[in-house]
């Protein structure tokens, strides 16, 4: 009977050892998986930041180009208006003068 009990106790010890090893392995694998997931997330985050920075630089270049085109368009329109004003200025002044003095 003692031999049978000893075998049961020994089997229980072995089972506990296997379970403890499995639990330790599980914890190790979980820690490894967490570390890999964090590394992958950091890598993707860095990649996305670089991509967003490139998009921002591209948008800034477009914005500068559009601003330059708008400035150029504005100056062209302003010069055209100034030229039209100067062209008709003398005539307008004469009309104003005539209307003012009642001639």
Short mmCIF file of N, CA, C and O in Angstrom, two decimals:
data_model
loop_
_atom_site.label_atom_id
_atom_site.label_comp_id
_atom_site.label_asym_id
_atom_site.label_seq_id
_atom_site.Cartn_x
_atom_site.Cartn_y
_atom_site.Cartn_z
N UNK A 1 0.81 -1.18 0.00
CA UNK A 1 0.00 0.00 0.00
C UNK A 1 0.87 1.26 0.00
O UNK A 1 0.50 2.23 -0.67
N UNK A 2 1.95 1.20 0.77
CA UNK A 2 2.83 2.34 0.79
C UNK A 2 3.42 2.61 -0.58
O UNK A 2 3.56 3.76 -0.98
N UNK A 3 3.75 1.61 -1.29
CA UNK A 3 4.32 1.76 -2.62
C UNK A 3 3.30 2.43 -3.54
O UNK A 3 3.66 3.30 -4.34
N UNK A 4 2.07 2.02 -3.41
CA UNK A 4 1.02 2.61 -4.22
C UNK A 4 0.87 4.09 -3.89
O UNK A 4 0.77 4.94 -4.78
N UNK A 5 0.87 4.45 -2.61
CA UNK A 5 0.76 5.84 -2.18
C UNK A 5 1.97 6.64 -2.63
O UNK A 5 1.85 7.79 -3.06
N UNK A 6 3.14 6.06 -2.54
CA UNK A 6 4.35 6.73 -2.98
C UNK A 6 4.29 7.01 -4.47
O UNK A 6 4.73 8.07 -4.93
N UNK A 7 3.77 6.06 -5.22
CA UNK A 7 3.63 6.25 -6.68
C UNK A 7 2.65 7.37 -6.97
O UNK A 7 2.87 8.18 -7.88
N UNK A 8 1.57 7.43 -6.22
CA UNK A 8 0.58 8.49 -6.41
C UNK A 8 1.22 9.85 -6.09
O UNK A 8 1.07 10.82 -6.84
N UNK A 9 1.95 9.92 -4.99
CA UNK A 9 2.60 11.16 -4.60
C UNK A 9 3.65 11.56 -5.62
O UNK A 9 3.76 12.73 -6.01
N UNK A 10 4.43 10.59 -6.08
CA UNK A 10 5.45 10.87 -7.10
C UNK A 10 4.80 11.32 -8.41
O UNK A 10 5.27 12.27 -9.05
N UNK A 11 3.72 10.69 -8.80
CA UNK A 11 3.00 11.08 -10.01
C UNK A 11 2.46 12.49 -9.86
O UNK A 11 2.53 13.31 -10.79
N UNK A 12 1.95 12.80 -8.67
CA UNK A 12 1.44 14.15 -8.41
C UNK A 12 2.57 15.18 -8.50
O UNK A 12 2.39 16.25 -9.07
N UNK A 13 3.75 14.85 -7.93
CA UNK A 13 4.90 15.76 -8.00
C UNK A 13 5.30 16.01 -9.45
O UNK A 13 5.59 17.14 -9.84
N UNK A 14 5.35 14.92 -10.20
CA UNK A 14 5.73 15.06 -11.62
C UNK A 14 4.70 15.92 -12.37
O UNK A 14 5.07 16.76 -13.20
N UNK A 15 3.44 15.67 -12.09
CA UNK A 15 2.38 16.44 -12.74
C UNK A 15 2.50 17.93 -12.38
O UNK A 15 2.37 18.81 -13.24
N UNK A 16 2.75 18.21 -11.11
CA UNK A 16 2.93 19.60 -10.69
C UNK A 16 4.14 20.23 -11.39
O UNK A 16 4.10 21.39 -11.79
N UNK A 17 5.21 19.47 -11.50
CA UNK A 17 6.42 19.98 -12.16
C UNK A 17 6.12 20.29 -13.62
O UNK A 17 6.53 21.34 -14.16
N UNK A 18 5.39 19.39 -14.29
CA UNK A 18 5.03 19.62 -15.69
C UNK A 18 4.13 20.85 -15.80
O UNK A 18 4.32 21.69 -16.69
N UNK A 19 3.19 20.97 -14.89
CA UNK A 19 2.28 22.13 -14.91
C UNK A 19 3.06 23.41 -14.67
O UNK A 19 2.86 24.42 -15.37
N UNK A 20 3.98 23.41 -13.70
CA UNK A 20 4.78 24.60 -13.41
C UNK A 20 5.65 24.98 -14.60
O UNK A 20 5.80 26.16 -14.93
N UNK A 21 6.22 23.96 -15.25
CA UNK A 21 7.03 24.23 -16.45
C UNK A 21 6.16 24.83 -17.55
O UNK A 21 6.57 25.78 -18.24
N UNK A 22 4.98 24.27 -17.73
CA UNK A 22 4.07 24.77 -18.76
C UNK A 22 3.66 26.21 -18.46
O UNK A 22 3.61 27.06 -19.36
N UNK A 23 3.38 26.48 -17.18
CA UNK A 23 3.00 27.84 -16.80
C UNK A 23 4.17 28.81 -17.00
O UNK A 23 3.98 29.93 -17.49
N UNK A 24 5.37 28.39 -16.64
CA UNK A 24 6.54 29.24 -16.84
C UNK A 24 6.77 29.48 -18.33
O UNK A 24 7.07 30.61 -18.75
N UNK A 25 6.64 28.43 -19.12
CA UNK A 25 6.80 28.57 -20.57
C UNK A 25 5.73 29.51 -21.13
O UNK A 25 6.01 30.35 -21.99
N UNK A 26 4.51 29.36 -20.62
CA UNK A 26 3.42 30.23 -21.08
C UNK A 26 3.74 31.69 -20.75
O UNK A 26 3.55 32.58 -21.60
N UNK A 27 4.20 31.96 -19.56
CA UNK A 27 4.55 33.33 -19.17
C UNK A 27 5.68 33.87 -20.05
O UNK A 27 5.65 35.03 -20.46
N UNK A 28 6.66 33.03 -20.31
CA UNK A 28 7.77 33.43 -21.16
C UNK A 28 7.27 33.75 -22.57
O UNK A 28 7.65 34.78 -23.17
N UNK A 29 6.43 32.90 -23.10
CA UNK A 29 5.89 33.11 -24.45
C UNK A 29 5.00 34.35 -24.49
O UNK A 29 5.04 35.11 -25.47
N UNK A 30 4.22 34.55 -23.44
CA UNK A 30 3.37 35.75 -23.39
C UNK A 30 4.23 37.02 -23.34
O UNK A 30 3.93 38.00 -24.03
N UNK A 31 5.28 36.99 -22.53
CA UNK A 31 6.16 38.15 -22.45
C UNK A 31 6.83 38.40 -23.80
O UNK A 31 6.95 39.55 -24.25
N UNK A 32 7.25 37.33 -24.45
CA UNK A 32 7.88 37.45 -25.77
C UNK A 32 6.88 38.01 -26.79
O UNK A 32 7.22 38.91 -27.57
N UNK A 33 5.66 37.51 -26.75
CA UNK A 33 4.63 37.99 -27.68
C UNK A 33 4.31 39.46 -27.42
O UNK A 33 4.14 40.24 -28.37
N UNK A 34 4.23 39.85 -26.14
CA UNK A 34 3.98 41.26 -25.82
C UNK A 34 5.11 42.15 -26.35
O UNK A 34 4.86 43.22 -26.91
N UNK A 35 6.34 41.70 -26.13
CA UNK A 35 7.50 42.49 -26.59
C UNK A 35 7.49 42.61 -28.11
O UNK A 35 7.74 43.69 -28.66
N UNK A 36 7.17 41.52 -28.81
CA UNK A 36 7.11 41.56 -30.28
C UNK A 36 5.99 42.49 -30.75
O UNK A 36 6.16 43.25 -31.70
N UNK A 37 4.84 42.42 -30.06
CA UNK A 37 3.71 43.28 -30.43
C UNK A 37 4.06 44.75 -30.21
O UNK A 37 3.74 45.60 -31.04
N UNK A 38 4.71 45.05 -29.10
CA UNK A 38 5.11 46.43 -28.83
C UNK A 38 6.12 46.92 -29.86
O UNK A 38 6.04 48.06 -30.32
N UNK A 39 7.07 46.05 -30.21
CA UNK A 39 8.07 46.43 -31.22
C UNK A 39 7.40 46.67 -32.57
O UNK A 39 7.72 47.64 -33.27
N UNK A 40 6.46 45.81 -32.93
CA UNK A 40 5.73 45.97 -34.20
C UNK A 40 4.91 47.26 -34.18
O UNK A 40 4.89 48.00 -35.17
N UNK A 41 4.25 47.53 -33.05
CA UNK A 41 3.45 48.75 -32.94
C UNK A 41 4.34 49.98 -33.05
O UNK A 41 3.99 50.95 -33.73
N UNK A 42 5.51 49.94 -32.41
CA UNK A 42 6.44 51.08 -32.48
C UNK A 42 6.95 51.26 -33.91
O UNK A 42 7.06 52.38 -34.40
N UNK A 43 7.25 50.16 -34.57
CA UNK A 43 7.74 50.23 -35.95
C UNK A 43 6.66 50.82 -36.86
O UNK A 43 6.95 51.70 -37.68
N UNK A 44 5.44 50.35 -36.70
CA UNK A 44 4.34 50.88 -37.53
C UNK A 44 4.09 52.36 -37.22
O UNK A 44 3.84 53.15 -38.11
N UNK A 45 4.17 52.69 -35.94
CA UNK A 45 3.98 54.08 -35.54
C UNK A 45 5.05 54.97 -36.15
O UNK A 45 4.75 56.06 -36.67
N UNK A 46 6.29 54.53 -36.10
CA UNK A 46 7.39 55.30 -36.70
C UNK A 46 7.19 55.44 -38.20
O UNK A 46 7.40 56.51 -38.78
N UNK A 47 6.76 54.36 -38.82
CA UNK A 47 6.52 54.38 -40.27
C UNK A 47 5.40 55.36 -40.61
O UNK A 47 5.51 56.14 -41.56
N UNK A 48 4.34 55.33 -39.81
CA UNK A 48 3.22 56.23 -40.06
C UNK A 48 3.61 57.68 -39.80
O UNK A 48 3.19 58.57 -40.53
N UNK A 49 4.44 57.92 -38.76
CA UNK A 49 4.90 59.28 -38.51
C UNK A 49 5.72 59.79 -39.69
O UNK A 49 5.55 60.93 -40.13
N UNK A 50 6.60 58.94 -40.22
CA UNK A 50 7.41 59.35 -41.36
C UNK A 50 6.53 59.64 -42.57
O UNK A 50 6.75 60.61 -43.30
N UNK A 51 5.52 58.81 -42.76
CA UNK A 51 4.59 59.00 -43.88
C UNK A 51 3.81 60.31 -43.71
O UNK A 51 3.64 61.07 -44.67
N UNK A 52 3.36 60.59 -42.48
CA UNK A 52 2.62 61.82 -42.22
C UNK A 52 3.51 63.04 -42.41
O UNK A 52 3.06 64.06 -42.93
N UNK A 53 4.77 62.93 -42.01
CA UNK A 53 5.70 64.04 -42.21
C UNK A 53 5.91 64.31 -43.70
O UNK A 53 5.98 65.46 -44.13
N UNK A 54 6.00 63.25 -44.49
CA UNK A 54 6.14 63.41 -45.94
C UNK A 54 4.90 64.07 -46.53
O UNK A 54 4.99 64.97 -47.37
N UNK A 55 3.73 63.67 -46.06
CA UNK A 55 2.47 64.28 -46.53
C UNK A 55 2.44 65.75 -46.14
O UNK A 55 2.05 66.60 -46.94
N UNK A 56 2.88 66.05 -44.91
CA UNK A 56 2.91 67.45 -44.46
C UNK A 56 3.86 68.28 -45.32
O UNK A 56 3.53 69.41 -45.70
N UNK A 57 5.04 67.73 -45.62
CA UNK A 57 5.99 68.46 -46.46
C UNK A 57 5.41 68.69 -47.85
O UNK A 57 5.52 69.78 -48.42
N UNK A 58 4.75 67.69 -48.37
CA UNK A 58 4.14 67.81 -49.69
C UNK A 58 3.02 68.86 -49.67
O UNK A 58 2.91 69.68 -50.58
N UNK A 59 2.21 68.83 -48.61
CA UNK A 59 1.12 69.81 -48.49
C UNK A 59 1.68 71.22 -48.36
O UNK A 59 1.14 72.16 -48.95
N UNK A 60 2.76 71.37 -47.61
CA UNK A 60 3.38 72.69 -47.47
C UNK A 60 3.91 73.18 -48.82
O UNK A 60 3.79 74.36 -49.14
N UNK A 61 4.49 72.27 -49.60
CA UNK A 61 4.99 72.66 -50.92
C UNK A 61 3.84 73.09 -51.81
O UNK A 61 3.93 74.11 -52.52
N UNK A 62 2.73 72.34 -51.79
CA UNK A 62 1.55 72.72 -52.59
C UNK A 62 1.02 74.06 -52.12
O UNK A 62 0.64 74.91 -52.92
N UNK A 63 0.96 74.24 -50.80
CA UNK A 63 0.44 75.49 -50.24
C UNK A 63 1.31 76.66 -50.68
O UNK A 63 0.79 77.71 -51.07
N UNK A 64 2.61 76.49 -50.62
CA UNK A 64 3.52 77.56 -51.03
C UNK A 64 3.36 77.86 -52.53
O UNK A 64 3.34 79.02 -52.94
N UNK A 65 3.23 76.80 -53.31
CA UNK A 65 3.06 76.98 -54.75
C UNK A 65 1.75 77.71 -55.04
O UNK A 65 1.71 78.63 -55.86
N UNK A 66 0.67 77.30 -54.36
CA UNK A 66 -0.62 77.96 -54.55
C UNK A 66 -0.58 79.41 -54.09
O UNK A 66 -1.16 80.30 -54.73
N UNK A 67 0.11 79.66 -52.97
CA UNK A 67 0.22 81.03 -52.48
C UNK A 67 1.00 81.89 -53.47
O UNK A 67 0.64 83.05 -53.72
N UNK A 68 2.04 81.32 -54.03
CA UNK A 68 2.83 82.04 -55.03
C UNK A 68 2.00 82.34 -56.27
O UNK A 68 2.04 83.46 -56.80
N UNK A 69 1.21 81.36 -56.71
CA UNK A 69 0.35 81.57 -57.87
C UNK A 69 -0.71 82.63 -57.57
O UNK A 69 -0.99 83.49 -58.42
N UNK A 70 -1.29 82.58 -56.36
CA UNK A 70 -2.30 83.57 -55.99
C UNK A 70 -1.69 84.96 -55.92
O UNK A 70 -2.30 85.94 -56.37
N UNK A 71 -0.49 85.05 -55.37
CA UNK A 71 0.20 86.34 -55.28
C UNK A 71 0.48 86.88 -56.68
O UNK A 71 0.28 88.07 -56.95
N UNK A 72 0.93 86.02 -57.56
CA UNK A 72 1.21 86.42 -58.93
C UNK A 72 -0.06 86.89 -59.64
O UNK A 72 -0.08 87.91 -60.33
N UNK A 73 -1.14 86.14 -59.43
CA UNK A 73 -2.43 86.49 -60.02
C UNK A 73 -2.92 87.83 -59.48
O UNK A 73 -3.41 88.69 -60.23
N UNK A 74 -2.77 88.03 -58.16
CA UNK A 74 -3.18 89.27 -57.54
C UNK A 74 -2.39 90.45 -58.11
O UNK A 74 -2.97 91.49 -58.44
N UNK A 75 -1.07 90.29 -58.21
CA UNK A 75 -0.24 91.38 -58.73
C UNK A 75 -0.60 91.71 -60.17
O UNK A 75 -0.63 92.89 -60.55
N UNK A 76 -0.87 90.67 -60.97
CA UNK A 76 -1.26 90.92 -62.36
C UNK A 76 -2.56 91.70 -62.43
O UNK A 76 -2.69 92.67 -63.19
N UNK A 77 -3.54 91.30 -61.59
CA UNK A 77 -4.83 92.01 -61.58
C UNK A 77 -4.66 93.44 -61.06
O UNK A 77 -5.26 94.38 -61.60
N UNK A 78 -3.84 93.62 -60.04
CA UNK A 78 -3.60 94.94 -59.49
C UNK A 78 -2.95 95.85 -60.53
O UNK A 78 -3.37 97.00 -60.70
N UNK A 79 -1.96 95.34 -61.23
CA UNK A 79 -1.29 96.15 -62.25
C UNK A 79 -2.24 96.49 -63.39
O UNK A 79 -2.20 97.60 -63.94
N UNK A 80 -3.11 95.54 -63.74
CA UNK A 80 -4.09 95.81 -64.79
C UNK A 80 -5.06 96.91 -64.34
O UNK A 80 -5.38 97.82 -65.12
N UNK A 81 -5.51 96.84 -63.08
CA UNK A 81 -6.40 97.87 -62.57
C UNK A 81 -5.70 99.23 -62.48
O UNK A 81 -6.27 100.26 -62.81
N UNK A 82 -4.45 99.20 -62.01
CA UNK A 82 -3.68 100.45 -61.94
C UNK A 82 -3.51 101.06 -63.33
O UNK A 82 -3.64 102.28 -63.50
N UNK A 83 -3.21 100.22 -64.30
CA UNK A 83 -3.03 100.71 -65.67
C UNK A 83 -4.33 101.28 -66.22
O UNK A 83 -4.34 102.35 -66.85
N UNK A 84 -5.45 100.57 -65.96
CA UNK A 84 -6.75 101.06 -66.42
C UNK A 84 -7.09 102.38 -65.74
O UNK A 84 -7.61 103.31 -66.39
N UNK A 85 -6.81 102.50 -64.46
CA UNK A 85 -7.06 103.73 -63.74
C UNK A 85 -6.23 104.87 -64.33
O UNK A 85 -6.76 105.97 -64.58
N UNK A 86 -4.94 104.64 -64.50
CA UNK A 86 -4.07 105.67 -65.05
C UNK A 86 -4.49 106.08 -66.46
O UNK A 86 -4.41 107.24 -66.83
N UNK A 87 -4.95 105.09 -67.23
CA UNK A 87 -5.38 105.37 -68.60
C UNK A 87 -6.59 106.30 -68.61
O UNK A 87 -6.70 107.20 -69.44
N UNK A 88 -7.51 106.13 -67.68
CA UNK A 88 -8.74 106.91 -67.68
C UNK A 88 -8.71 108.05 -66.67
O UNK A 88 -9.66 108.82 -66.59
N UNK A 89 -7.67 108.15 -65.92
CA UNK A 89 -7.58 109.13 -64.85
C UNK A 89 -7.79 110.56 -65.34
O UNK A 89 -8.58 111.32 -64.77
N UNK A 90 -7.09 110.92 -66.37
CA UNK A 90 -7.17 112.29 -66.89
C UNK A 90 -8.60 112.62 -67.32
O UNK A 90 -9.12 113.70 -67.02
N UNK A 91 -9.24 111.68 -68.00
CA UNK A 91 -10.62 111.90 -68.44
C UNK A 91 -11.56 112.06 -67.26
O UNK A 91 -12.46 112.91 -67.28
N UNK A 92 -11.39 111.22 -66.23
CA UNK A 92 -12.25 111.32 -65.04
C UNK A 92 -12.03 112.65 -64.32
O UNK A 92 -13.00 113.28 -63.88
N UNK A 93 -10.79 113.05 -64.20
CA UNK A 93 -10.52 114.34 -63.54
C UNK A 93 -11.16 115.49 -64.31
O UNK A 93 -11.73 116.42 -63.70
N UNK A 94 -11.07 115.45 -65.63
CA UNK A 94 -11.69 116.51 -66.44
C UNK A 94 -13.20 116.53 -66.25
O UNK A 94 -13.81 117.60 -66.12
N UNK A 95 -13.84 115.32 -66.24
CA UNK A 95 -15.29 115.26 -66.04
C UNK A 95 -15.67 115.80 -64.65
O UNK A 95 -16.65 116.53 -64.51
N UNK A 96 -14.92 115.41 -63.65
CA UNK A 96 -15.19 115.91 -62.29
C UNK A 96 -15.05 117.43 -62.23
O UNK A 96 -15.88 118.12 -61.63
N UNK A 97 -14.01 117.92 -62.85
CA UNK A 97 -13.78 119.36 -62.87
C UNK A 97 -14.92 120.08 -63.57
O UNK A 97 -15.44 121.08 -63.06
N UNK A 98 -15.31 119.54 -64.72
CA UNK A 98 -16.42 120.16 -65.48
C UNK A 98 -17.70 120.14 -64.68
O UNK A 98 -18.46 121.11 -64.68
N UNK A 99 -17.99 119.03 -64.01
CA UNK A 99 -19.23 118.94 -63.22
C UNK A 99 -19.16 119.85 -62.00
O UNK A 99 -20.19 120.38 -61.56
N UNK A 100 -17.97 119.98 -61.46
CA UNK A 100 -17.82 120.82 -60.26
C UNK A 100 -18.03 122.28 -60.58
O UNK A 100 -18.73 122.99 -59.86
N UNK A 101 -17.45 122.73 -61.68
CA UNK A 101 -17.57 124.16 -62.00
C UNK A 101 -18.83 124.44 -62.82
O UNK A 101 -19.16 125.57 -63.10
N UNK A 102 -19.51 123.40 -63.22
CA UNK A 102 -20.77 123.56 -63.93
C UNK A 102 -20.63 123.91 -65.38
O UNK A 102 -21.50 124.54 -65.96
N UNK A 103 -19.58 123.49 -65.99
CA UNK A 103 -19.36 123.86 -67.37
C UNK A 103 -20.01 122.95 -68.34
O UNK A 103 -20.47 121.99 -68.42
#
